[in-house]
Amino acid sequence: MQYLKKIKRAVIIESILLSCFGIVWATGFLRDGFPKAEEQAIELEVFAEKKYIKWVDFNISYEALCEAYKWDVDTYKESLEDKAAEHVNWIELLAYAGAKNGGKFPKGSVSEISKTARKLTSKETTMRELTKDMEYYAYYLEAYTAVLGGFVGEYEIQKPMEDGTVEWQSCYGLKAFSPVAKGFAYNDYDDFGTSRSYGYSRPHLGHDMMGQVGTPIIAIESGYVEAIGWNQYGGWRLGIRSFDGKRYYYYAHLRQNFPYCKDLEEGSVVTAGQVIGYMGHTGYSTKENVNNIEVTHLHWGLQLIFDESQKEGNNEIWIDCYNLTRFLYKNRSETIKNEETKEWYRIYEMKDPAVTEYNSKNSQ
């Protein structure tokens, strides 16, 4: 009887959640289909206590990322010249397209993004008006912001001049970088979810980029080092957390004997585009500094964290990074080697406002 009361209470909670919050707090149902009533009751009681996204399928195509990004950057420039011009947010465009197509991005989604952006810039409508009756828009906006929130914005960067000097320039655009330095070749394919058997059978929750030992590995986004050292599966690995706490970047199988930049330690602040380590094939060993991975490559993964309980355990959210990797190829950090120390460094320094803000908060 007590258990039936719980189920009844859960059903009431479900109705409230689905009517008020739509899909935002019910993402587990999207992933697995609607469970049995008993399972529903248990899961919904948890939702009643803590409301956060529990699953994200990141299916945005490379072409859709590029189209939305172009509109964001172009309209930002126009808004600087004309205060009345409308700046279009690329994540909002992607969330709108995602909500209309159930998280899928078919071929027509690129033209749909473009058509929507034109309506917004001409002030024919607003995003608020377009999405007012879209039940799932809030979910996709929060989910895609968690993935892409640190990728685009204002920053300053050094640029070479024709006379050979270097000049600081203020910019707006992609301030996240490819994880492999400019000029270093790699091969990759979409391998997310493929089978892995070392230790136990499990899906591959990252993206592999095959290259040469010693290839400089780059910080994709600014953040702080949350994990550094040996891991049985990842070998020498680095874990870097974004300043907003939503993204955890995992870089694994780094080089034997010389895996990281020497000044990195737990808590170190890194700037996007900075060299953080070197490609190798360490891992699959309980003993440190062992090369048990057959093919030299970087494994990088992106974990989304909406609640700290998701950081480790059964509730982890890892997304497919293949199209993100293709998109980040637009921005590759150029590096140079110090022959004395054997370290690689970025050639053109960058100032990220996110780093300045974080350092300011933590120095008080």
XYZ file of C-alpha atoms in Angstrom:
364
model
C 0.000 0.000 0.000
C 2.789 2.400 0.901
C 4.520 1.640 -2.380
C 1.308 2.262 -4.361
C 1.026 5.650 -2.684
C 4.542 6.420 -3.880
C 3.605 5.472 -7.443
C 0.478 7.639 -7.300
C 2.514 10.571 -5.974
C 5.074 9.990 -8.713
C 2.442 10.096 -11.444
C 1.214 13.443 -10.111
C 4.794 14.711 -10.048
C 5.273 13.472 -13.616
C 2.271 15.457 -14.834
C 3.523 18.609 -13.175
C 7.049 18.170 -14.516
C 6.016 17.475 -18.081
C 3.555 20.379 -18.167
C 5.833 22.921 -16.497
C 9.295 21.912 -17.578
C 8.689 19.839 -20.670
C 11.582 17.660 -21.591
C 14.164 19.488 -19.509
C 13.803 17.332 -16.442
C 12.633 14.175 -18.184
C 15.557 13.471 -20.508
C 15.988 9.952 -19.186
C 12.718 9.054 -20.915
C 14.048 10.243 -24.277
C 17.063 7.989 -24.009
C 15.448 4.744 -22.855
C 11.757 5.116 -23.732
C 9.136 5.253 -21.023
C 9.969 2.748 -18.271
C 7.585 0.664 -16.211
C 5.435 2.398 -13.616
C 7.603 1.173 -10.737
C 10.773 2.488 -12.404
C 8.956 5.706 -13.274
C 7.993 6.195 -9.662
C 11.526 5.816 -8.396
C 13.048 8.056 -11.056
C 10.421 10.769 -10.730
C 10.840 10.911 -6.967
C 14.512 11.660 -7.594
C 13.501 14.361 -10.084
C 11.252 15.899 -7.460
C 14.269 16.414 -5.217
C 16.825 17.500 -7.829
C 16.066 18.797 -11.284
C 18.865 18.577 -13.832
C 19.480 17.142 -17.269
C 20.405 13.474 -17.116
C 21.165 12.692 -20.747
C 22.281 14.505 -23.905
C 22.566 13.113 -27.427
C 24.724 15.632 -29.278
C 23.847 15.127 -32.956
C 24.523 18.571 -34.431
C 26.089 18.185 -37.871
C 29.326 19.874 -38.868
C 27.458 21.859 -41.523
C 24.877 23.115 -39.006
C 27.623 24.177 -36.587
C 29.344 26.129 -39.362
C 26.146 27.828 -40.561
C 24.997 28.917 -37.107
C 28.515 30.103 -36.229
C 28.744 32.205 -39.417
C 25.491 33.985 -38.596
C 26.635 34.687 -35.043
C 29.971 36.204 -36.073
C 28.604 38.176 -39.046
C 25.724 39.685 -37.099
C 28.021 40.524 -34.189
C 30.175 42.618 -36.531
C 27.078 44.282 -37.966
C 25.802 45.114 -34.468
C 29.078 46.901 -33.699
C 28.633 49.120 -36.753
C 24.880 49.571 -36.329
C 23.462 49.487 -32.801
C 20.003 48.748 -34.217
C 21.241 45.578 -35.960
C 20.271 42.244 -34.427
C 23.040 39.974 -33.126
C 21.997 36.328 -33.581
C 23.206 33.787 -31.016
C 24.453 30.585 -32.660
C 23.477 28.328 -29.760
C 19.910 29.644 -29.846
C 19.753 28.938 -33.584
C 20.983 25.384 -33.031
C 18.590 24.828 -30.122
C 15.668 26.013 -32.247
C 16.632 23.657 -35.089
C 17.167 20.821 -32.607
C 13.786 21.351 -30.982
C 12.019 21.366 -34.354
C 13.664 18.115 -35.471
C 13.801 16.099 -32.267
C 17.538 16.567 -31.829
C 18.349 15.451 -35.380
C 20.056 17.630 -37.988
C 19.088 16.405 -41.472
C 20.358 18.065 -44.659
C 17.593 20.650 -44.612
C 18.622 21.935 -41.168
C 21.313 24.200 -42.653
C 18.823 26.078 -44.829
C 16.407 26.114 -41.888
C 19.049 27.787 -39.697
C 19.744 30.335 -42.413
C 16.043 31.055 -42.931
C 15.514 31.508 -39.196
C 18.506 33.822 -38.892
C 17.184 36.002 -41.723
C 13.830 36.334 -39.980
C 15.599 37.388 -36.794
C 17.948 39.895 -38.425
C 15.113 41.458 -40.422
C 13.169 41.703 -37.147
C 10.274 39.853 -38.718
C 10.147 37.878 -35.467
C 12.139 37.166 -32.306
C 13.511 33.953 -30.877
C 11.153 34.344 -27.938
C 8.190 34.521 -30.301
C 9.415 31.579 -32.379
C 9.894 29.330 -29.365
C 7.010 30.336 -27.102
C 5.047 27.155 -27.904
C 8.032 24.841 -28.356
C 7.880 22.341 -25.537
C 11.456 21.103 -25.925
C 13.341 24.312 -26.768
C 14.385 24.977 -23.151
C 15.986 21.540 -22.929
C 17.969 21.897 -26.149
C 19.078 25.415 -25.246
C 20.425 24.264 -21.885
C 21.994 21.109 -23.324
C 23.710 22.844 -26.257
C 24.860 25.713 -24.052
C 26.511 23.146 -21.792
C 28.422 21.790 -24.810
C 29.255 25.003 -26.664
C 29.099 27.698 -23.993
C 32.841 28.419 -23.941
C 33.522 28.195 -27.668
C 32.587 31.636 -29.005
C 33.117 35.095 -27.578
C 35.391 38.106 -27.269
C 39.139 37.715 -26.793
C 42.483 39.308 -27.664
C 45.195 37.518 -29.603
C 48.600 38.287 -31.089
C 48.724 38.432 -34.882
C 51.742 38.722 -37.191
C 52.147 41.915 -39.227
C 53.718 42.280 -42.675
C 56.782 43.987 -41.190
C 57.507 40.951 -39.022
C 56.206 42.416 -35.771
C 53.378 40.993 -33.657
C 50.349 43.050 -32.680
C 47.550 42.443 -30.171
C 44.088 42.515 -31.741
C 40.629 42.395 -30.211
C 38.464 39.714 -31.794
C 35.097 38.034 -31.625
C 34.587 34.488 -32.782
C 35.845 30.980 -32.174
C 38.121 31.049 -29.128
C 38.258 27.273 -28.690
C 40.994 25.314 -30.461
C 41.629 21.984 -32.127
C 43.276 19.601 -29.622
C 46.124 18.918 -32.100
C 48.581 21.733 -32.870
C 48.737 23.347 -36.306
C 51.059 21.651 -38.777
C 50.817 18.207 -37.163
C 48.988 15.568 -39.176
C 46.406 13.203 -37.729
C 43.780 10.717 -38.872
C 40.388 10.196 -37.295
C 36.881 8.892 -37.841
C 33.664 8.810 -35.825
C 34.467 6.086 -33.281
C 32.167 7.142 -30.444
C 30.404 4.169 -28.871
C 32.582 1.477 -30.436
C 33.467 -1.473 -28.223
C 36.406 -1.531 -25.793
C 37.388 -4.668 -23.913
C 40.398 -3.897 -21.687
C 39.414 -4.368 -18.031
C 35.735 -4.817 -18.903
C 33.461 -4.499 -21.930
C 32.425 -0.875 -22.453
C 31.689 1.679 -25.187
C 34.324 4.181 -26.340
C 33.298 7.489 -24.747
C 35.571 9.850 -26.622
C 37.264 10.621 -29.911
C 40.606 9.225 -31.084
C 43.040 11.259 -33.209
C 45.907 9.143 -34.563
C 49.280 10.824 -35.069
C 52.953 10.823 -34.122
C 54.551 10.492 -30.679
C 55.348 13.927 -29.287
C 52.706 15.838 -31.229
C 51.782 18.909 -29.110
C 48.330 18.620 -27.521
C 46.365 21.827 -27.113
C 43.863 23.034 -24.511
C 40.564 23.205 -26.372
C 39.014 25.667 -23.955
C 40.308 27.766 -21.082
C 39.873 26.180 -17.668
C 41.738 24.656 -14.758
C 43.472 21.313 -14.317
C 41.222 19.076 -12.252
C 43.084 15.788 -12.779
C 46.653 14.970 -13.750
C 48.628 11.757 -13.509
C 48.330 8.055 -14.282
C 45.122 6.212 -14.979
C 44.988 2.480 -15.678
C 42.865 2.978 -18.779
C 43.975 6.373 -20.064
C 47.666 6.142 -19.157
C 49.129 9.581 -18.537
C 46.070 11.786 -18.737
C 44.815 15.286 -18.065
C 41.359 16.426 -16.995
C 40.557 20.122 -17.525
C 37.329 21.679 -16.245
C 35.709 24.719 -17.836
C 35.281 27.708 -15.556
C 31.494 27.384 -15.552
C 31.866 23.770 -14.390
C 29.739 22.363 -17.223
C 32.502 20.769 -19.325
C 35.237 18.307 -18.378
C 37.848 17.772 -21.090
C 39.700 14.476 -20.885
C 43.031 14.045 -22.734
C 44.483 10.522 -22.534
C 47.356 8.231 -23.649
C 49.928 11.027 -23.417
C 53.624 10.434 -24.095
C 55.764 8.083 -22.035
C 58.358 9.816 -19.794
C 57.362 13.342 -20.916
C 53.531 13.511 -21.005
C 52.781 17.080 -19.896
C 54.136 20.597 -20.029
C 56.445 20.758 -17.026
C 54.698 23.597 -15.199
C 51.261 21.928 -15.129
C 49.846 20.654 -11.862
C 46.445 20.182 -10.298
C 44.758 23.580 -10.082
C 46.817 25.170 -12.865
C 44.877 27.622 -15.019
C 45.231 27.079 -18.761
C 44.252 29.308 -21.662
C 42.639 27.952 -24.805
C 45.298 27.267 -27.442
C 48.020 26.591 -24.874
C 50.210 23.475 -25.197
C 49.329 21.127 -22.327
C 50.960 17.820 -23.267
C 52.211 15.454 -25.938
C 50.657 12.591 -27.896
C 51.705 9.051 -26.997
C 50.301 5.565 -26.421
C 50.450 4.987 -22.673
C 47.759 3.115 -20.779
C 46.022 -0.219 -20.287
C 48.277 -0.998 -17.344
C 48.134 -0.776 -13.564
C 51.857 0.011 -13.667
C 52.737 3.642 -14.445
C 54.488 4.851 -17.589
C 53.753 1.789 -19.719
C 53.015 1.830 -23.470
C 50.300 -0.781 -23.824
C 48.228 1.057 -26.431
C 49.062 -0.277 -29.895
C 48.397 2.841 -31.958
C 49.780 6.285 -31.069
C 46.852 8.632 -30.627
C 45.147 11.252 -28.509
C 41.891 10.204 -26.914
C 39.898 13.286 -26.034
C 36.504 13.197 -24.432
C 33.950 15.784 -23.389
C 31.840 15.114 -20.302
C 28.863 17.317 -19.468
C 28.133 18.023 -15.816
C 24.796 19.530 -14.777
C 25.143 18.320 -11.194
C 28.299 17.211 -9.346
C 26.723 13.821 -8.706
C 27.248 13.191 -12.443
C 31.008 13.665 -12.315
C 31.814 10.001 -11.633
C 29.701 6.865 -11.633
C 26.681 5.617 -13.536
C 25.257 9.070 -14.309
C 28.131 10.375 -16.453
C 27.236 12.135 -19.718
C 29.843 11.837 -22.491
C 29.065 13.144 -25.963
C 30.179 12.321 -29.496
C 32.980 14.784 -30.317
C 33.541 13.927 -33.991
C 31.733 16.926 -35.508
C 33.135 19.193 -32.812
C 36.637 18.041 -33.805
C 35.914 18.869 -37.441
C 34.569 22.267 -36.431
C 37.567 23.054 -34.214
C 39.903 22.427 -37.151
C 39.047 26.032 -38.090
C 41.223 27.173 -35.177
C 44.572 25.403 -34.746
C 47.254 26.754 -32.441
C 50.628 27.358 -34.054
C 53.546 26.155 -31.909
C 57.331 26.288 -31.727
C 59.840 24.026 -29.967
C 62.422 25.156 -27.426
C 65.387 22.959 -28.372
C 66.978 23.310 -24.930
C 63.969 22.265 -22.833
C 62.322 20.167 -25.592
C 59.037 21.869 -24.706
C 56.599 23.191 -27.299
C 54.911 26.582 -26.848
C 52.227 28.511 -28.687
C 53.642 31.248 -30.911
C 50.783 33.727 -30.588
C 49.543 34.435 -27.085
C 45.870 34.919 -26.283
C 43.993 36.842 -23.602
C 40.691 35.199 -22.688
C 38.320 37.301 -20.532
C 37.167 34.049 -18.899
C 40.689 33.510 -17.530
C 40.898 37.079 -16.240
C 37.532 36.754 -14.506
C 38.410 33.400 -12.928
C 41.800 34.624 -11.679
C 40.202 37.759 -10.261
C 37.582 35.785 -8.326
C 40.122 33.347 -6.936
C 42.653 35.979 -5.891
C 40.231 37.689 -3.505
